[in-house]
GROMACS .gro file of C-alpha atoms in nm:
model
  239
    1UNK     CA    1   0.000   0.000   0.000
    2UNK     CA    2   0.297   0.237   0.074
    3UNK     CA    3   0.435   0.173  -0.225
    4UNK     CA    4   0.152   0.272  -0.431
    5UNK     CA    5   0.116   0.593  -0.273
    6UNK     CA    6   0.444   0.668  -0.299
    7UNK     CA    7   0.450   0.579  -0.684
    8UNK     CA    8   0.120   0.784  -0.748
    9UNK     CA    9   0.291   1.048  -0.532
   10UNK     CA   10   0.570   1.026  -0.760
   11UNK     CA   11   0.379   1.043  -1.074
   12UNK     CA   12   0.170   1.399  -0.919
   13UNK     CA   13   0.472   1.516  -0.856
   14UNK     CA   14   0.610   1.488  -1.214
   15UNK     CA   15   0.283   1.612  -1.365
   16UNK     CA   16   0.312   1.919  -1.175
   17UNK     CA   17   0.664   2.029  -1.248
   18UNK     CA   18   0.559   1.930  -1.595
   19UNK     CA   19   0.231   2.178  -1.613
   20UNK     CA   20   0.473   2.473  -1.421
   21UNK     CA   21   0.761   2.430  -1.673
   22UNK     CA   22   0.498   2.438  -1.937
   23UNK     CA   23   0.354   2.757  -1.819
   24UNK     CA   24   0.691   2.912  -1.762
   25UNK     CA   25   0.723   2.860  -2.198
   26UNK     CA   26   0.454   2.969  -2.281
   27UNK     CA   27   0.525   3.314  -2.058
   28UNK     CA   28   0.868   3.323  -2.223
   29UNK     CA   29   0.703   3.280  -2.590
   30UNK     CA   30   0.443   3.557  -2.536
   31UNK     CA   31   0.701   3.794  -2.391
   32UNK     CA   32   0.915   3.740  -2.678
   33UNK     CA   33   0.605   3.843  -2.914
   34UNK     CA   34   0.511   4.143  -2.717
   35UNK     CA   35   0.868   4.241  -2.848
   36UNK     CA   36   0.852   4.222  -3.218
   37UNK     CA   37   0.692   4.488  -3.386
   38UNK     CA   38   0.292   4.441  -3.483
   39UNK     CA   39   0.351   4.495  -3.828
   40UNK     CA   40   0.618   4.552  -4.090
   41UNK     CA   41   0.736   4.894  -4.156
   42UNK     CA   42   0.848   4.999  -4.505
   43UNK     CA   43   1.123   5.192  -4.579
   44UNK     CA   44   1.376   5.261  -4.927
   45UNK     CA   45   1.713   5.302  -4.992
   46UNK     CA   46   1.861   5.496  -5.236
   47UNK     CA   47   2.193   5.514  -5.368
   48UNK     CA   48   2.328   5.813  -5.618
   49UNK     CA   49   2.670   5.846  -5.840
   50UNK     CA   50   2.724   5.523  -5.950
   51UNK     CA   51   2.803   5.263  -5.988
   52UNK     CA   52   3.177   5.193  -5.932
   53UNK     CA   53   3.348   4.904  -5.955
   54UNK     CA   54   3.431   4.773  -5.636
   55UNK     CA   55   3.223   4.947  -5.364
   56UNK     CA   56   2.913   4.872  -5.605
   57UNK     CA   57   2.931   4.522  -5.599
   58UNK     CA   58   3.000   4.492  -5.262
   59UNK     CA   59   2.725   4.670  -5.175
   60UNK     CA   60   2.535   4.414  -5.416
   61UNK     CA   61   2.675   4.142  -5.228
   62UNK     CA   62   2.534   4.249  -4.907
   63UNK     CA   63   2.199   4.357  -5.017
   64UNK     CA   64   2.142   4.011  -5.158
   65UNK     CA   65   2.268   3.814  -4.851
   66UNK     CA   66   2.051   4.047  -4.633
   67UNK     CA   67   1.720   3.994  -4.833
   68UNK     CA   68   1.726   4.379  -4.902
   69UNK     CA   69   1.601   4.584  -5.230
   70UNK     CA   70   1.709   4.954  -5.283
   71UNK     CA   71   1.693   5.225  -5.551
   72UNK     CA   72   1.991   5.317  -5.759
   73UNK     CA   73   2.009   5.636  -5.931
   74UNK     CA   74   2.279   5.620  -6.139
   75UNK     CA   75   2.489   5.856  -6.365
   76UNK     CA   76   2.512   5.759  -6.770
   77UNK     CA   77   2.829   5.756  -6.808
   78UNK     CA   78   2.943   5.558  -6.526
   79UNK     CA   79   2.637   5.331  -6.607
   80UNK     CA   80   2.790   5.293  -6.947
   81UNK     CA   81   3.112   5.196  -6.799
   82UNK     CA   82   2.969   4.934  -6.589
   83UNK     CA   83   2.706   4.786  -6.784
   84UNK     CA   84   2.736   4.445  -6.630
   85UNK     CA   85   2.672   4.586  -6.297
   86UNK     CA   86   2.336   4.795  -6.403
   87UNK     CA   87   2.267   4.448  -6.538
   88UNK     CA   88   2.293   4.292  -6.221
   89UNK     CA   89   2.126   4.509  -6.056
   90UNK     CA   90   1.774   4.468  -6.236
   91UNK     CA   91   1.860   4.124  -6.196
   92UNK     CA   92   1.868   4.066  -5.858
   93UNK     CA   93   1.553   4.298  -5.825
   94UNK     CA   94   1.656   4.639  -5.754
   95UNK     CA   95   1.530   4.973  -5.945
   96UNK     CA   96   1.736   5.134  -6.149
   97UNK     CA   97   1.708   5.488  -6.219
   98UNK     CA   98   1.858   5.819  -6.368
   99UNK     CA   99   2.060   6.077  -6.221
  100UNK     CA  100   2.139   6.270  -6.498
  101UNK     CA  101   2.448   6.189  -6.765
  102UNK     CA  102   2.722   6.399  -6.601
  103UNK     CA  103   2.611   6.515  -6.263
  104UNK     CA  104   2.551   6.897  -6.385
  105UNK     CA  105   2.343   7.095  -6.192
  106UNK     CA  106   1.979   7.093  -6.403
  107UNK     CA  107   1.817   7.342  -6.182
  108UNK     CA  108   1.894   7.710  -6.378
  109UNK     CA  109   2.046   7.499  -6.716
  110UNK     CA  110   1.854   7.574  -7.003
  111UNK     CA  111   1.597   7.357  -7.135
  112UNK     CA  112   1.840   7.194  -7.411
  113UNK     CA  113   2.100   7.126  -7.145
  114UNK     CA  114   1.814   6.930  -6.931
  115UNK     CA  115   1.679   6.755  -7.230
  116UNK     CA  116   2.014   6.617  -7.355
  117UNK     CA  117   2.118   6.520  -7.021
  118UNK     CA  118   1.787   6.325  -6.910
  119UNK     CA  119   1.811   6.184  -7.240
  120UNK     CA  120   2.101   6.032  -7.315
  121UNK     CA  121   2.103   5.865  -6.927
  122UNK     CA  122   1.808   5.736  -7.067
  123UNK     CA  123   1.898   5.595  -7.390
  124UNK     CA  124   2.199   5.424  -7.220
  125UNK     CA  125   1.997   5.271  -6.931
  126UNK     CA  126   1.741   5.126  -7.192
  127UNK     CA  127   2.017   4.999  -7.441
  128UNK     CA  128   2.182   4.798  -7.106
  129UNK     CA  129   1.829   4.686  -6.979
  130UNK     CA  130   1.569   4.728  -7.224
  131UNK     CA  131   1.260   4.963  -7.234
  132UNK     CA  132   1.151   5.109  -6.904
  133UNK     CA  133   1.075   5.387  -6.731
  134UNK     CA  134   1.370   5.514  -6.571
  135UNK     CA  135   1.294   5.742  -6.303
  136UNK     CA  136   1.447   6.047  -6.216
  137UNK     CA  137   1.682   6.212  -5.909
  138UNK     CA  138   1.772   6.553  -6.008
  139UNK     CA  139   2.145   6.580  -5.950
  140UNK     CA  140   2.097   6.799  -5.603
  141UNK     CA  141   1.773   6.727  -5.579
  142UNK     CA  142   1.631   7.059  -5.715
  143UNK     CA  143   1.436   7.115  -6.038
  144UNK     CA  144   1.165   7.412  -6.043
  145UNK     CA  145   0.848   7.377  -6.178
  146UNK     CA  146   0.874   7.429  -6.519
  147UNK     CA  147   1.202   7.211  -6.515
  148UNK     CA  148   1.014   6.945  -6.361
  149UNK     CA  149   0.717   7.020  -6.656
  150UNK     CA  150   0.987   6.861  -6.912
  151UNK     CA  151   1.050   6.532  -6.769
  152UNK     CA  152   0.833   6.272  -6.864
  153UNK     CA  153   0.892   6.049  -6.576
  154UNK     CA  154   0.864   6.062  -6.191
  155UNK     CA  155   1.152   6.262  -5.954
  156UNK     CA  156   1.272   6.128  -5.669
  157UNK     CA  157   1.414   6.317  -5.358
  158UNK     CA  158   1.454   6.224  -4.999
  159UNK     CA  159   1.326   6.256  -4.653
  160UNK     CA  160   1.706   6.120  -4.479
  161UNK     CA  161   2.015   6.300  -4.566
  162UNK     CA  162   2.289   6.188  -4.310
  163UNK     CA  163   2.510   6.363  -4.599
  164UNK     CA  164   2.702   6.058  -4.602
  165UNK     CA  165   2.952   6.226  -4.887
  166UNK     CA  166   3.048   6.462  -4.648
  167UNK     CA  167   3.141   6.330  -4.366
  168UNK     CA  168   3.271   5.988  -4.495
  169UNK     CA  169   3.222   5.873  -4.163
  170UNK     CA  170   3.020   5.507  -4.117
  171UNK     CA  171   2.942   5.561  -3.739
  172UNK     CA  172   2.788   5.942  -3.841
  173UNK     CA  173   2.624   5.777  -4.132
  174UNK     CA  174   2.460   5.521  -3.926
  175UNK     CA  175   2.400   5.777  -3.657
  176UNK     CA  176   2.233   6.024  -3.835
  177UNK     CA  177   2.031   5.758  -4.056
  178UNK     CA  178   1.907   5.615  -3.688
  179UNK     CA  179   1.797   5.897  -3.565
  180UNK     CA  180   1.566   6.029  -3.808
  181UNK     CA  181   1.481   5.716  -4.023
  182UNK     CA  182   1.068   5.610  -3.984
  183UNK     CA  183   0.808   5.436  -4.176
  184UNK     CA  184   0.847   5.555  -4.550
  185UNK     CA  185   1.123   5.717  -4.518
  186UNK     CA  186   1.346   5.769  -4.871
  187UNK     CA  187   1.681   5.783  -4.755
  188UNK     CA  188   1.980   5.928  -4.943
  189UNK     CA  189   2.351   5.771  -4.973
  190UNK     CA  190   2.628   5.718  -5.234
  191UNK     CA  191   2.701   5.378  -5.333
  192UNK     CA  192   3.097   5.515  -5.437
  193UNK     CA  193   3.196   5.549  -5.073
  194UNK     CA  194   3.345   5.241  -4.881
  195UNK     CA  195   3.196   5.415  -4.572
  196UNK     CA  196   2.894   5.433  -4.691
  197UNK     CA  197   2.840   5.091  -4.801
  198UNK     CA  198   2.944   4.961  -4.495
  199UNK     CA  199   2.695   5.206  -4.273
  200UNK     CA  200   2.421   5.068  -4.526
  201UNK     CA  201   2.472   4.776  -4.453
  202UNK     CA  202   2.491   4.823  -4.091
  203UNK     CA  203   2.140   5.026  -4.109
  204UNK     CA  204   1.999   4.726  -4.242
  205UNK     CA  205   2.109   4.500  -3.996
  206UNK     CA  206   1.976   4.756  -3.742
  207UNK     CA  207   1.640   4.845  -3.824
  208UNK     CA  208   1.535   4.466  -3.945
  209UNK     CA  209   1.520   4.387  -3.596
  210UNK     CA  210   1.243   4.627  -3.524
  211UNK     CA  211   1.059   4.541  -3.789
  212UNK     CA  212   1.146   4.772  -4.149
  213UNK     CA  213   1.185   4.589  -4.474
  214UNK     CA  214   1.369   4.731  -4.730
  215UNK     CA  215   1.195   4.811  -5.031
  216UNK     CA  216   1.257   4.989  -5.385
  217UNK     CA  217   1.084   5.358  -5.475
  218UNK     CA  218   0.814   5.176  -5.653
  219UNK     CA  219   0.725   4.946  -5.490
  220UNK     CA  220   0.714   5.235  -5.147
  221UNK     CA  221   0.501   5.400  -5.361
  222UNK     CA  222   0.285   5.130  -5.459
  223UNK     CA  223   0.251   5.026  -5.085
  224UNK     CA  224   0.081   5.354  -4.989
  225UNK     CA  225  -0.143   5.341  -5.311
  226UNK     CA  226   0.056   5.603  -5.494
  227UNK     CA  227   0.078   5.621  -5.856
  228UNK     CA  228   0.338   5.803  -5.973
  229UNK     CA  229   0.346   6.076  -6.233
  230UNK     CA  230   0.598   6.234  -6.428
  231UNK     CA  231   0.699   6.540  -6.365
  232UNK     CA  232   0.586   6.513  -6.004
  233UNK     CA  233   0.845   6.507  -5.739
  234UNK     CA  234   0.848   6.249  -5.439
  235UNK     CA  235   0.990   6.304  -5.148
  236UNK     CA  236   0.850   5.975  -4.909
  237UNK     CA  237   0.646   5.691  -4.951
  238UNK     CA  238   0.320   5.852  -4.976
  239UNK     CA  239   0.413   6.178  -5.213
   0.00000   0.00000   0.00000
């Protein structure tokens, strides 16, 4: 008889720690879900001047291992000098866009000088990839109305500027970038800086945690039910 109680003590005494080790899970699980974020928070990166060589594909590299898609408004006649990279860049699911043939200044030029330098970034950027519409990021960001009148696709500008060609500094990049990123945010770095691949990098790996995917313009755009129209000048993910 004392045996059997003992045993059935036994097995009580197993079910219990078995039902308090269960609860203490479950509290664990549903504490670690009160931390992630309730939903997914959209955000773009943009990259202007390139590409380059080296600090180009790198920055390819990472963007692919980290799941990531970003913008790239590139200059015609490095585009034309890299062709295989604006290749790879479409391929791998990233937008590709124009930033003007040379890097001149369009606000102020006249409208010739505007024309011919949208154009031939154009013409070069569908000869490497085919026919598209190649958005536009004014070289500076600026166009004035009537400038803007002229082109016959979207502009792109920003809403984060850690002015990442300045300072050449990754920690300031990041910094700056962390402090005033937030949901559709458009933010603005040069993909022909080492720095400033590696603090893109680094932003990603930051802000993934609390919930921001990284997408392209477009598809920003497309999330907040925008549809874009040329000669119209975005400066976020919803206008």
């Amino acid at each position: 008889m004392g045996k059997r109680w003992l045993a059935l003590a036994w097995v009580c005494l197993l079910a219990l720690l078995g039902s308090i080790h269960s609860r203490e899970e479950a509290t664990q699980a549903s504490a670690w879900e009160e931390g992630l974020p309730e939903q997914n928070r959209y955000v773009a990166l943009t990259f202007d001047d390139g590409p380059q060589s080296e600090t180009t594909a790198r920055l390819l590299d990472g963007l692919r291992q980290r799941g990531a898609s970003a913008t790239f408004f590139l200059v015609g006649e490095r585009a034309a000098a890299y062709p295989e990279l604006v290749r790879r860049m479409k391929a791998e699911g990233h937008q590709v866009g124009s930033h003007s043939w040379s890097h001149v200044r369009l606000q102020g030029a006249s409208a010739q000088t505007l024309l011919d330098e949208t154009g031939r970034a154009q013409r070069v950027l569908t000869q490497i990839l085919g026919e598209g519409s190649y958005w536009l990021r004014p070289p500076y960001g600026l166009l004035d109305e009537q400038e803007r009148a002229l082109v016959e696709v979207p502009l792109i500008k920003w809403s984060v500027d850690p002015r990442d060609w300045e300072s050449r500094d990754t920690a300031k990049v990041v910094e700056a970038v962390m402090g005033a990123v937030k949901e559709n945010s458009i933010v603005l770095l040069h993909d022909i800086y080492p720095t400033s691949v590696e603090a893109a990098l680094q932003i990603v790996d930051a802000l993934t945690p609390q919930g921001y995917r990284f997408v392209t313009v477009e598809e920003l755009l497309a999330l907040n039910g925008v549809e874009p129209q040329p000669g119209v000048l975005y400066r976020t993910g919803t206008g």
